[in-house]
Coordinates of C-alpha atoms in Angstrom, one line a residue:
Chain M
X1072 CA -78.4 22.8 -26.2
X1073 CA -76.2 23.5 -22.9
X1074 CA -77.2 21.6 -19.7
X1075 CA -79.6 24.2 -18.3
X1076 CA -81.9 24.3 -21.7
X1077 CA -81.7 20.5 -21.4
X1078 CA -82.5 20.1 -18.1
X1079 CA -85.4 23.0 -18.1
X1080 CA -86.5 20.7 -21.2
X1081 CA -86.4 17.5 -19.7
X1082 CA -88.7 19.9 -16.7
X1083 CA -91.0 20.0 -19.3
X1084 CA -91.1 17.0 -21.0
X1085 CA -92.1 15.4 -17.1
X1086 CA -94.2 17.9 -16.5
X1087 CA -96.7 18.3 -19.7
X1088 CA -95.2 16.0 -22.4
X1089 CA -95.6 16.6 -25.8
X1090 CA -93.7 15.3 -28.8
X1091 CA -92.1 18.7 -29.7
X1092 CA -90.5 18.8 -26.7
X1093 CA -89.2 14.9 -27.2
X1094 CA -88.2 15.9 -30.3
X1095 CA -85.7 18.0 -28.8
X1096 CA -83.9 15.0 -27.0
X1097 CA -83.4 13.2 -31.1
X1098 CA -85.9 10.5 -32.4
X1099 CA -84.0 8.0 -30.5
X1100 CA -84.8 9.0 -27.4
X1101 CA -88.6 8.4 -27.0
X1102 CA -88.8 5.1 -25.6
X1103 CA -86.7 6.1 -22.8
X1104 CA -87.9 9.6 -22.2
X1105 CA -91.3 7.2 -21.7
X1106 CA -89.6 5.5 -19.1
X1107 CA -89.0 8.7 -17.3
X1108 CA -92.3 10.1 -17.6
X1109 CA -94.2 6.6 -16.3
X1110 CA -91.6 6.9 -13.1
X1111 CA -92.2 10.8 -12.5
X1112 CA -96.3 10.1 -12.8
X1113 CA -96.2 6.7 -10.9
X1114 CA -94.3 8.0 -8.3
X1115 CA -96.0 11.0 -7.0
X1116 CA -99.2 8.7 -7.7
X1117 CA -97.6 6.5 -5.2
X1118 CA -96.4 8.9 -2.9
X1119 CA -100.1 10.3 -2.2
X1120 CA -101.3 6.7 -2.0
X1121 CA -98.7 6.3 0.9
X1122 CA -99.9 9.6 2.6
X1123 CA -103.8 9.1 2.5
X1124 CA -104.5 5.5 2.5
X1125 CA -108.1 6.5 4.2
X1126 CA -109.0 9.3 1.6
X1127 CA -107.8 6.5 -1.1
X1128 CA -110.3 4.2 0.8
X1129 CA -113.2 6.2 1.3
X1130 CA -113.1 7.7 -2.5
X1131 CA -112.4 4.2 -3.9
X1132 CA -109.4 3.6 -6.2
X1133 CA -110.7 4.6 -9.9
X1134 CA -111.5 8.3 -8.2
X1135 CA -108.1 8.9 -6.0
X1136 CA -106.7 7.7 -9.0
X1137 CA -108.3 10.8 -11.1
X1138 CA -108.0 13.1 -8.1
X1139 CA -104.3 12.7 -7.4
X1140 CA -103.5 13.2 -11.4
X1141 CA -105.8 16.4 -11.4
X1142 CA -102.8 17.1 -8.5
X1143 CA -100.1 16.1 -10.3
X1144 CA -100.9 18.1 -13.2
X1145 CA -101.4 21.2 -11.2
X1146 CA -99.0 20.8 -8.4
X1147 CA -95.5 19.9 -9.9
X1148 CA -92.9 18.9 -7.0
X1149 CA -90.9 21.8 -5.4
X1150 CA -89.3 20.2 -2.2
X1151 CA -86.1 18.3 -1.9
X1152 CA -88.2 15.7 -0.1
X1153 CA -90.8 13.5 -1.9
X1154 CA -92.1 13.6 2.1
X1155 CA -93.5 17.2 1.7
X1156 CA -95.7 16.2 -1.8
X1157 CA -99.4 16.0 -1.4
X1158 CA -99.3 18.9 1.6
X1159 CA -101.6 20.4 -0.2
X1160 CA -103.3 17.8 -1.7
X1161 CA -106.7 18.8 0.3
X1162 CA -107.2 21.8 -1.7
X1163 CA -107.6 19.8 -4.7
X1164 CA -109.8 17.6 -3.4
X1165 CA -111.7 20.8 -2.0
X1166 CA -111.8 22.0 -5.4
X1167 CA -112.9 18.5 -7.3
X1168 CA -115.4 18.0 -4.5
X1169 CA -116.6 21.5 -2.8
X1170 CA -119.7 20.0 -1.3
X1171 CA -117.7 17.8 0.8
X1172 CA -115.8 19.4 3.5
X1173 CA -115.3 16.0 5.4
X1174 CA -113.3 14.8 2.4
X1175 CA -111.0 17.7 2.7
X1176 CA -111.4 17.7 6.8
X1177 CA -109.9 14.0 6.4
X1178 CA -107.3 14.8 3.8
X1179 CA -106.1 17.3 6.7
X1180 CA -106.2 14.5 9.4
X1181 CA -104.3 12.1 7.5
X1182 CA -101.3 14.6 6.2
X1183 CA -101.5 16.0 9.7
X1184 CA -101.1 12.5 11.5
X1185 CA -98.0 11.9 9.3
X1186 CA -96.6 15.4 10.0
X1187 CA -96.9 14.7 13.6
X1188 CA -95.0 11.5 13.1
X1189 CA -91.9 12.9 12.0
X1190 CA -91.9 16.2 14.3
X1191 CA -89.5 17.1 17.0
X1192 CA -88.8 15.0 20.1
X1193 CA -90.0 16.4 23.2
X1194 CA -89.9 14.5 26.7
X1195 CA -92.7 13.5 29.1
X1196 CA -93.4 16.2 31.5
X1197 CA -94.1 15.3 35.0
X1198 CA -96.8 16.8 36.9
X1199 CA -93.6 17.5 39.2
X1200 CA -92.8 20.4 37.5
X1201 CA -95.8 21.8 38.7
X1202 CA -94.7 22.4 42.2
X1203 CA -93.6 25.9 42.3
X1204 CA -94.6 27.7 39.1
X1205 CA -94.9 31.1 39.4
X1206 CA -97.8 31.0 37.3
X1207 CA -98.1 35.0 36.9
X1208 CA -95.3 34.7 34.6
X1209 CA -95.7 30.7 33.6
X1210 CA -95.2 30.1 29.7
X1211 CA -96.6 26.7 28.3
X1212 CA -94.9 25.6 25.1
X1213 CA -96.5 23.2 23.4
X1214 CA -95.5 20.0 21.5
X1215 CA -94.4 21.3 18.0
X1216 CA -95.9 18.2 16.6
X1217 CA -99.5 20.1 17.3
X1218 CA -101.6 20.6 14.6
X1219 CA -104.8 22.3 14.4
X1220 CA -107.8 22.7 12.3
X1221 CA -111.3 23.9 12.8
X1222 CA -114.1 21.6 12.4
X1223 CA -117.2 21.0 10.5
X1224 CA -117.1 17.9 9.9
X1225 CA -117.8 14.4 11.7
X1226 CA -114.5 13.5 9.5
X1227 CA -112.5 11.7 12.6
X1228 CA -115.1 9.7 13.1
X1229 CA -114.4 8.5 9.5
X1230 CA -111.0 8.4 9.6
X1231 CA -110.9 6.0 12.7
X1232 CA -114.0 4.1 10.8
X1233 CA -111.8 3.9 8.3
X1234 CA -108.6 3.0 10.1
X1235 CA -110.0 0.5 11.8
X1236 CA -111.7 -1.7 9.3
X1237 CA -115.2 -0.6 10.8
X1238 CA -118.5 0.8 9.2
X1239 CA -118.1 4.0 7.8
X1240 CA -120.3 6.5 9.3
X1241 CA -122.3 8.9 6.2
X1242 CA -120.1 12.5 6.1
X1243 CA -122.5 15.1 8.7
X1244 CA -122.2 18.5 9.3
X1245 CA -121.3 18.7 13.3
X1246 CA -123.9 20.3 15.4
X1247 CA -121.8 22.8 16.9
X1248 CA -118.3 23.9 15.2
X1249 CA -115.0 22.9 17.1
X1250 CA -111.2 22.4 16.4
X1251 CA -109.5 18.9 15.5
X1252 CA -106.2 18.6 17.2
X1253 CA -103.2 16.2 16.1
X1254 CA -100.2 15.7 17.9
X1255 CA -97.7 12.9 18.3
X1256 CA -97.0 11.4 22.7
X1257 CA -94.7 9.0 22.6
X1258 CA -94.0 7.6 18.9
X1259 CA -97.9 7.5 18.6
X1260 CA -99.5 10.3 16.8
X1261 CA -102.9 11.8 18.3
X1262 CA -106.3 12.4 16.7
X1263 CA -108.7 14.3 18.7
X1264 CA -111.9 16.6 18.2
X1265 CA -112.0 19.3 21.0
X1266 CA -114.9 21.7 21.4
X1267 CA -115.3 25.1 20.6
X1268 CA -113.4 27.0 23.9
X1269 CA -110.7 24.3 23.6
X1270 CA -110.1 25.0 20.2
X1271 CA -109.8 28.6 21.0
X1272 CA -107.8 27.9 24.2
X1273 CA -104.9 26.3 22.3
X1274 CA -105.2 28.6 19.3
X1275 CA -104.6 31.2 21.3
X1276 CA -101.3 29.5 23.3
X1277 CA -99.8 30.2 20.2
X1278 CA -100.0 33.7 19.8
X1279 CA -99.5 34.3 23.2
X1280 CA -98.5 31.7 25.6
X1281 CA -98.8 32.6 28.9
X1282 CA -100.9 30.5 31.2
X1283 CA -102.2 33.8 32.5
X1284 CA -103.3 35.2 29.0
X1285 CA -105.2 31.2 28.9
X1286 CA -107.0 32.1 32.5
X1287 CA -108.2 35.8 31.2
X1288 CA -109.4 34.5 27.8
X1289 CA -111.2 31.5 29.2
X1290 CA -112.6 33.7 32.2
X1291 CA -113.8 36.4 29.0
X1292 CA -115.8 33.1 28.0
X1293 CA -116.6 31.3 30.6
X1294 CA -116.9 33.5 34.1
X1295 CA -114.2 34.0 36.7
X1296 CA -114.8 30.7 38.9
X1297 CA -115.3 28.0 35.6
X1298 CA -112.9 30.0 33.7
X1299 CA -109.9 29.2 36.3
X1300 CA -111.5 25.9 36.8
X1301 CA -110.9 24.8 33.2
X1302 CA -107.6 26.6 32.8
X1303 CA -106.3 23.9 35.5
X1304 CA -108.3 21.1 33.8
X1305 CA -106.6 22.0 30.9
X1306 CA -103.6 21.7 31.6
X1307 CA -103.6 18.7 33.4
X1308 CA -105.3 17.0 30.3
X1309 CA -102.5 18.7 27.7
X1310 CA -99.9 18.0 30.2
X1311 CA -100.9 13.9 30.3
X1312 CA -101.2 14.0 26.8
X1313 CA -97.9 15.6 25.7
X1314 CA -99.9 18.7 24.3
X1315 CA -97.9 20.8 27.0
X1316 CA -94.0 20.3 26.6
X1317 CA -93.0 22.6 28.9
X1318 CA -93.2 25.0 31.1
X1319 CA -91.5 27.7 31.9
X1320 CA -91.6 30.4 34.4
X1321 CA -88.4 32.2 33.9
X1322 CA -87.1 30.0 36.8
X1323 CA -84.6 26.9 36.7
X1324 CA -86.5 24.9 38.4
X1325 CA -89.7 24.8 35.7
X1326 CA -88.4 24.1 32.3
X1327 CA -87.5 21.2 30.7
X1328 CA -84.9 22.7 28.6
Chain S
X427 CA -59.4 17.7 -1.5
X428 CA -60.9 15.4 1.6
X429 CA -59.6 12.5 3.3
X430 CA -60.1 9.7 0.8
X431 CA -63.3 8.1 2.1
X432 CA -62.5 4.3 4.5
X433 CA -61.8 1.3 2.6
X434 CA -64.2 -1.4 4.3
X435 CA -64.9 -5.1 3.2
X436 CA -67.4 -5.8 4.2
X437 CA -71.3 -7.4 3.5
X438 CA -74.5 -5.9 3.8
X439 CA -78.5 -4.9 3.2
X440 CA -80.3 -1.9 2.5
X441 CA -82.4 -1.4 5.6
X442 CA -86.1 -0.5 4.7
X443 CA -88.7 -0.7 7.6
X444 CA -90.2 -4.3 6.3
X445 CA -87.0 -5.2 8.4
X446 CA -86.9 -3.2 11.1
X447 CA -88.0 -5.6 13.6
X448 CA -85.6 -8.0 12.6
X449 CA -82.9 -5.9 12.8
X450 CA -84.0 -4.2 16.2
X451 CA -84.8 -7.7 18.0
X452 CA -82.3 -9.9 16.0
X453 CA -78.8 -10.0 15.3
X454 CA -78.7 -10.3 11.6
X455 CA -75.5 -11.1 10.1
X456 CA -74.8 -8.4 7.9
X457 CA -71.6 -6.2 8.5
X458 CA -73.0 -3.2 7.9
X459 CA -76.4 -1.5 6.8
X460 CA -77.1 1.3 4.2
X461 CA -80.3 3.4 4.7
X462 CA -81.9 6.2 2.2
X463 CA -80.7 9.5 4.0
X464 CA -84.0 11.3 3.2
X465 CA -85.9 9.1 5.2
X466 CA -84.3 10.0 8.5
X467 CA -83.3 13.6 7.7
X468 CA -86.5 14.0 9.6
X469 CA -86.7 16.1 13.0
X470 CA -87.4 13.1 15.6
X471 CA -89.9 10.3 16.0
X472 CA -90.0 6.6 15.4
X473 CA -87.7 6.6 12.3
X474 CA -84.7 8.7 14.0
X475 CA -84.9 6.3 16.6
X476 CA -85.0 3.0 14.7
X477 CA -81.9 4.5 12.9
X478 CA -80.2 5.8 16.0
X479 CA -80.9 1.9 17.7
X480 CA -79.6 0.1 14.1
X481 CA -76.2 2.3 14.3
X482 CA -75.5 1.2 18.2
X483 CA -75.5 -2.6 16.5
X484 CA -74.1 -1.9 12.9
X485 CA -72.1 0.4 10.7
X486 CA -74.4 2.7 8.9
X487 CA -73.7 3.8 5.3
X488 CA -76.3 6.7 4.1
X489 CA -77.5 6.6 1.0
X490 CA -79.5 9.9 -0.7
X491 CA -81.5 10.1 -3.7
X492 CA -82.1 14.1 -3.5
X493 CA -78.5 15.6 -3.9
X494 CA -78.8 16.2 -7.8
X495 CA -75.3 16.8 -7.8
X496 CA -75.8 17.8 -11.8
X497 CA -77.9 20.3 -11.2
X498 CA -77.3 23.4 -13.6
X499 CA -78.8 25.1 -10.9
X500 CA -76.3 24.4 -8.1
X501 CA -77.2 22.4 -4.7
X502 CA -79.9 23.1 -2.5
X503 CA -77.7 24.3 1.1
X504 CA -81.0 23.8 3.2
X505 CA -80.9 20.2 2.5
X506 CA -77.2 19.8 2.6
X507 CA -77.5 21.2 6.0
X508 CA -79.8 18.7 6.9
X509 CA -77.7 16.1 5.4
X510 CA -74.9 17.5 7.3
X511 CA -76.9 17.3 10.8
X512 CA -78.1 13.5 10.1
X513 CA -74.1 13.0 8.9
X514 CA -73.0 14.3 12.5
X515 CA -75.5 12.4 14.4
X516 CA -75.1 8.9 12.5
X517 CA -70.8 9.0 12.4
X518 CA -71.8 6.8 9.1
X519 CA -69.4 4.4 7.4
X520 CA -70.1 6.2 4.0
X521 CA -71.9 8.8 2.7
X522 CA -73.3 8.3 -1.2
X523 CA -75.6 9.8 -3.3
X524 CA -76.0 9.6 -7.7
X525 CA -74.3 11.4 -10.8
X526 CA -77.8 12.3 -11.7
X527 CA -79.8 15.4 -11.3
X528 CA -83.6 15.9 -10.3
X529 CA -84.0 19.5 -9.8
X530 CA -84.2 22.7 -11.8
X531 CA -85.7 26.0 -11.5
X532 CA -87.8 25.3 -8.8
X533 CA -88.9 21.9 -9.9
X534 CA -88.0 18.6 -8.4
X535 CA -88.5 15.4 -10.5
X536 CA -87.6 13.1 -7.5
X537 CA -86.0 10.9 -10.1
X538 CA -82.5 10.4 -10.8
X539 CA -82.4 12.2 -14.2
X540 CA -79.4 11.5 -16.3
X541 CA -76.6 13.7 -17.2
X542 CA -75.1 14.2 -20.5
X543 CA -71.0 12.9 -20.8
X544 CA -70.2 16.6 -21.8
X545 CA -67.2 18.9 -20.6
X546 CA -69.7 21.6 -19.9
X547 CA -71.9 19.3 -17.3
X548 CA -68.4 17.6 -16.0
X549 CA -67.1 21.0 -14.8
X550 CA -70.3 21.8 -13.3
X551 CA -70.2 18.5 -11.6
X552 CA -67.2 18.6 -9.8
X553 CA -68.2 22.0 -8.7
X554 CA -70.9 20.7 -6.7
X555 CA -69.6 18.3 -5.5
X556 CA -66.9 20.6 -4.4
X557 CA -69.8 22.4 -2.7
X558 CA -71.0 19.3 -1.7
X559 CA -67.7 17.8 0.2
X560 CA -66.8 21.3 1.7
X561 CA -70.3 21.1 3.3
X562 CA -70.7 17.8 4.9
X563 CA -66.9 17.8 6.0
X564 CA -66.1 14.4 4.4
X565 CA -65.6 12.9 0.5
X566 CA -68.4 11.2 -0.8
X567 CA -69.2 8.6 -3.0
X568 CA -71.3 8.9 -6.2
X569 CA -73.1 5.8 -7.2
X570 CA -73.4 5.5 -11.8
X571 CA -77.6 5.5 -12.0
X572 CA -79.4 3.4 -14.5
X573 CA -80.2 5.4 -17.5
X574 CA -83.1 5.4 -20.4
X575 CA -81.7 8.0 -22.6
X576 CA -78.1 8.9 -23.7
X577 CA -78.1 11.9 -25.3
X578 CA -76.1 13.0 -29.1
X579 CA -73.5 15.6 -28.0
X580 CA -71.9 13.3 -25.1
X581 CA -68.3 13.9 -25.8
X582 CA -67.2 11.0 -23.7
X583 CA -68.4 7.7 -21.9
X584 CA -69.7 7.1 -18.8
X585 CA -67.2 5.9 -17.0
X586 CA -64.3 8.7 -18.1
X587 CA -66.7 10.9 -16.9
X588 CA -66.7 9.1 -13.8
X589 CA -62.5 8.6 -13.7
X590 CA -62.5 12.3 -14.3
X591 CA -65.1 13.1 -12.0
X592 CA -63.4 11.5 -9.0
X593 CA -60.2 12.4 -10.1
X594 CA -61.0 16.4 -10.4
X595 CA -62.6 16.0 -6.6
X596 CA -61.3 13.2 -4.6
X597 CA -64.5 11.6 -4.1
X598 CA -65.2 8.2 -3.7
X599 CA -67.4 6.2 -6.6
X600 CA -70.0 3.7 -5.6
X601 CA -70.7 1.2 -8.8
X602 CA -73.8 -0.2 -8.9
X603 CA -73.2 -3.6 -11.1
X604 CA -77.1 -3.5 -11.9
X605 CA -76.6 -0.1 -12.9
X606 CA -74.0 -1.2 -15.1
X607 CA -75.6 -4.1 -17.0
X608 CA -78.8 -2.3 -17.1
X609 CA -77.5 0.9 -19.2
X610 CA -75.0 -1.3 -21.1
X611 CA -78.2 -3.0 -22.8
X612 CA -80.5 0.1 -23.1
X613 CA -77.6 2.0 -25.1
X614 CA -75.2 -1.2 -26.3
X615 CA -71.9 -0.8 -24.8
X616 CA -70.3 -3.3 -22.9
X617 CA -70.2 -3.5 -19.8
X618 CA -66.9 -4.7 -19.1
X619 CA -65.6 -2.1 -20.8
X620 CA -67.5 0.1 -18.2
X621 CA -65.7 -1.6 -15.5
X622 CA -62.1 -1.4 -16.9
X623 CA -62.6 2.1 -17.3
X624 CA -63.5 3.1 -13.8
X625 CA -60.3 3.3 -11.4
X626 CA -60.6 0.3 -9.0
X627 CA -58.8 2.5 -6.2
X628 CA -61.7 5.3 -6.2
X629 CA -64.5 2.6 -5.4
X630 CA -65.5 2.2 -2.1
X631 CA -68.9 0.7 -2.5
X632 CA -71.0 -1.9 -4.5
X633 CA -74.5 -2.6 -5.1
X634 CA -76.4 -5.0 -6.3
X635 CA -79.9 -4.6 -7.5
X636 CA -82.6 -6.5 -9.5
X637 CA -84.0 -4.7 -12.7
X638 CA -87.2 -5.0 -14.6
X639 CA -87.3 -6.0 -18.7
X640 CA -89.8 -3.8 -20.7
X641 CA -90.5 -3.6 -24.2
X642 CA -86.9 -3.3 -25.6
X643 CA -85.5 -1.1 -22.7
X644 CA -84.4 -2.7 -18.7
X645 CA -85.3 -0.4 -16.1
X646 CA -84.2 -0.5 -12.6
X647 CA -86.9 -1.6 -10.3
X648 CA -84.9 -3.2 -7.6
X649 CA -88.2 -5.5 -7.1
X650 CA -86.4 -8.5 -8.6
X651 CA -83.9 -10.4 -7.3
X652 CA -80.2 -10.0 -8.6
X653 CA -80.6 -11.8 -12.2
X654 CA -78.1 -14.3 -13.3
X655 CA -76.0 -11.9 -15.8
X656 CA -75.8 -9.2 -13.1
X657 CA -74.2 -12.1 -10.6
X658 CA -71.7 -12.5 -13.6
X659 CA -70.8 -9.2 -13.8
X660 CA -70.4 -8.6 -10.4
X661 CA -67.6 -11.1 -10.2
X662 CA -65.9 -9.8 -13.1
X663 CA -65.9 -6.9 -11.0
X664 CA -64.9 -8.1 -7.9
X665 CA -61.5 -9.9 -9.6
X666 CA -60.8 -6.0 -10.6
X667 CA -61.5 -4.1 -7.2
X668 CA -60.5 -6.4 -4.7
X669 CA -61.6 -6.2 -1.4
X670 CA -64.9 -3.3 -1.3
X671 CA -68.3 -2.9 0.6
X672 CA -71.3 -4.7 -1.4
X673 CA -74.6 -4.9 -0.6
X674 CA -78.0 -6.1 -1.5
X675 CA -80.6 -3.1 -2.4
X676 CA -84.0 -4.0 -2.9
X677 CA -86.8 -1.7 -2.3
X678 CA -89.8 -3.1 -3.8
X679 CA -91.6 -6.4 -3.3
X680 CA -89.8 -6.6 -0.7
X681 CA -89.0 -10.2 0.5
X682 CA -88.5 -11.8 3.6
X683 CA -85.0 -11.1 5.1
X684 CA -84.3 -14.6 4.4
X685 CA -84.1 -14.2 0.8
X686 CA -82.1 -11.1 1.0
X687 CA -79.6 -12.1 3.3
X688 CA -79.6 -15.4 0.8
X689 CA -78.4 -12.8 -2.2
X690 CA -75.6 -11.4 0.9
X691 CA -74.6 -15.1 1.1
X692 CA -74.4 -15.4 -2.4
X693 CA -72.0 -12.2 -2.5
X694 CA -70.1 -12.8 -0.2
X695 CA -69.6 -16.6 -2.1
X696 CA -68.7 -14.6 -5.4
X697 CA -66.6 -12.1 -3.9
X698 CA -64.4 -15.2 -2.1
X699 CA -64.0 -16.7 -5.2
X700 CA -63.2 -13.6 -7.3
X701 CA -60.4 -12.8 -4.8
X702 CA -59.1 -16.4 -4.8
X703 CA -59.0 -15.9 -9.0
X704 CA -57.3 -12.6 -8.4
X705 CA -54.2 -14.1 -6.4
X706 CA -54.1 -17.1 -8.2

């Protein structure tokens, strides 16, 4: 056996063990090849323990417990970092539980919240920068900690139940559909439920992020004079809450870079 | 070949974020800290910053668990580039990571997965870490992991392959005394033997570690404090290297800093005595 066959082996063994493939390794070699196995299992148990202590909560131990080995066996590890394990971890809970989107709406906040914890650095921007913005041609980038997810769910009103050792409110459908949006200010990652034209405000700063492309789309929605209205509200909010990084109008004077 | 990597003396602590307040608002008396690479190799936030306010207070060593420098595979370049950008922002004292491998053909274990003594996986070892020197600009050490299963066609012992190892690539060797005793009872060598065979010159780093016992096998928890035997050892192997960074690693359990920086005591007490032994 050269050291690839071993190694694509030992794959195996961790991944689905079964005695022919122990077998392999010599008789001698079970109790150890054990030892392996219980680290590989408890470890990515462990890992999506550490990433959604909330969805751990709300489920109760006995069924994370079933729900993150249901992962493990169908999601082996692929990234160098044990960081990036569970990122998808709110499919399988979709698929062990599809009548419950807030389950997978709070599996989202909670990966999203530690996403945004680790995500680039960007500095406080002043409403300063404001002052001469040629705003025909003003682009706002936003924080690249920003996540975003359409919701359906009353799930952030679980999660900070949950987070904050209060009474959990029952899962509900949300009367109107909107967006959750998670982004880090500070060192302090950000939950917040936006409603539906917000949601499609900041969407659409990604595609195209020109404050003028914001003022035409929310005008489309809203009417020429509350369309430019909440443009400007917007802003302001996104700018004092570190959703807006920067801005930048071509000019020196705007952006922050 | 690199530039041998820096002999330092020194005593310290693994830094894990139970700690972090002592070490931001304190000024604990270790001489230098190690942290797990991976868990700064992050693009900003609170941990880049913790790390970046530790280093302006204490020499840093980085520590990774996700090299899997024996790897039939080869190395992953992405995260040796990240490696490499966290090795130019910290300036750190040493860079380590394990003779083990935890990834193949697409897979990653996330364990450190032991590789067999052979010529075949020794050649393909120092390759890497060819690779792997020749990408972060610097030698680096490689600590000897626990292991749970030794397997029939090794064709030498642990520590030639390590002499060789280093030897072939100029890299530094980081022995884990833990590590040591631990693998010398799960597949009955001695360990002395283990620390004969190693060249003292190549080491640049020491741990020490507590293990778990299971049912007729030790594994390496590092929730326990650094048993009796392992003390022992460690002084053996300090009368051998002389002078060499050593520092407490404990990840689980984790104590009050009081207790760990006891165990640094306790080194540094061993270490003192060992050296005394060594010129008398």
């Amino acid at each position: 056996m050269n050291l690839a066959e071993l190694q694509r082996n030992f794959r195996s063994w961790l991944v689905a063990p079964d005695d022919a493939i122990a077998g392999v390794f010599g008789a001698h070699a079970a109790r150890g090849l054990h030892v392996y196995q219980n680290n590989y299992r408890a470890q990515l148990i462990g890992c999506l323990e550490v990433s959604y202590p909330q969805v751990r909560r709300w489920l109760g131990d006995d069924a994370f417990r079933e729900a993150a080995i249901c992962h493990i066996v169908g999601h082996p590890p692929h990234a160098w970092t044990l960081d990036h394990y569970g990122s998808d971890f709110a499919d399988t809970l979709l698929s062990l539980y599809p009548r419950n989107p807030d389950l997978r709406e709070l599996a989202w906040i909670e990966w999203s919240l530690s996403e945004a914890f680790v995500a680039a650095d960007t500095r406080a921007l002043s409403r300063d920068v404001l002052a001469g913005v040629d705003w025909d041609r003003a682009c706002l980038r936003l924080t690249p900690s920003l996540r975003l997810l359409p919701a359906t769910t009353n799930a952030d009103h679980i999660w900070f139940a949950l987070d904050n050792d209060m009474t959990v409110p029952q899962g509900a459908m949300l009367d109107a559909p909107g967006g959750f949006a998670v982004w880090r200010k500070g060192f302090h990652s950000q939950l917040d439920r936006v409603d539906a034209t917000t949601f499609d405000a900041l969407c659409s700063l990604r595609d195209d992020a020109t404050f003028a492309s914001l003022c035409d789309r929310l005008v489309d929605r809203l009417g020429e004079d509350e369309g430019v209205r909440r443009a400007g509200m917007l802003l302001a909010q996104w700018m004092d809450a570190g959703i807006v990084a920067d801005i930048d109008d071509g000019s020196d004077e705007t952006s922050m870079d | 070949m690199h530039t041998p990597p820096p002999t330092f003396s020194g005593f310290g602590l693994g830094l894990r974020k139970e700690h972090y307040r002592d070490f931001l608002d304190t000024d604990v008396p270790v001489d230098f800290v190690e942290v797990i690479s991976e868990n700064f190799m992050v693009d900003g936030g609170q941990p880049r910053d913790i790390l970046r306010r530790v280093r302006e207070k204490h020499p840093v060593a980085l520590h990774g668990v996700s090299m899997s420098i024996g790897s039939s595979d080869g190395l992953d370049l992405h995260y040796l580039a990240r490696l490499r950008s966290l090795v130019d922002d910290v300036q750190p004292l040493f860079v380590s990571d394990h003779l083990s491998w935890s990834r193949v053909a697409g897979f990653n274990s996330h364990d450190l997965l032991p590789v067999p003594y052979t010529d075949e996986a020794l050649d393909l070892v120092c390759r890497n870490i060819d690779m792997a020197q020749d990408a972060l600009g610097r030698a680096i050490l490689f600590e000897n992991p626990s292991s749970y299963v030794a397997f029939d066609d090794a064709s030498m012992s642990e520590w030639a392959f390590l002499a060789e190892m280093s030897r072939r690539t100029g890299c530094g060797l980081l022995l884990d005394v833990n590590n040591v005793y631990v693998s010398a009872c799960n597949h009955g060598f001695d360990p002395h033997a283990f620390l004969r065979g190693i060249p003292a010159d190549r080491v640049r780093q020491v741990h020490l570690a507590g293990h778990s016992v299971g049912p007729g096998i030790l594994i390496d928890t590092h929730d326990q404090p650094v048993c009796d035997d392992v003390w022992s050892l460690y002084g053996t192997a300090m009368s051998l290297l002389g002078p060499v960074a050593t520092m407490i690693e404990r990840d689980d359990d984790m104590p009050p800093l009081a207790e760990l920086m006891a165990e640094v005591d306790m080194a540094r007490d061993i270490a003192t005595v060992s050296a005394r032994r060594e010129v008398a």
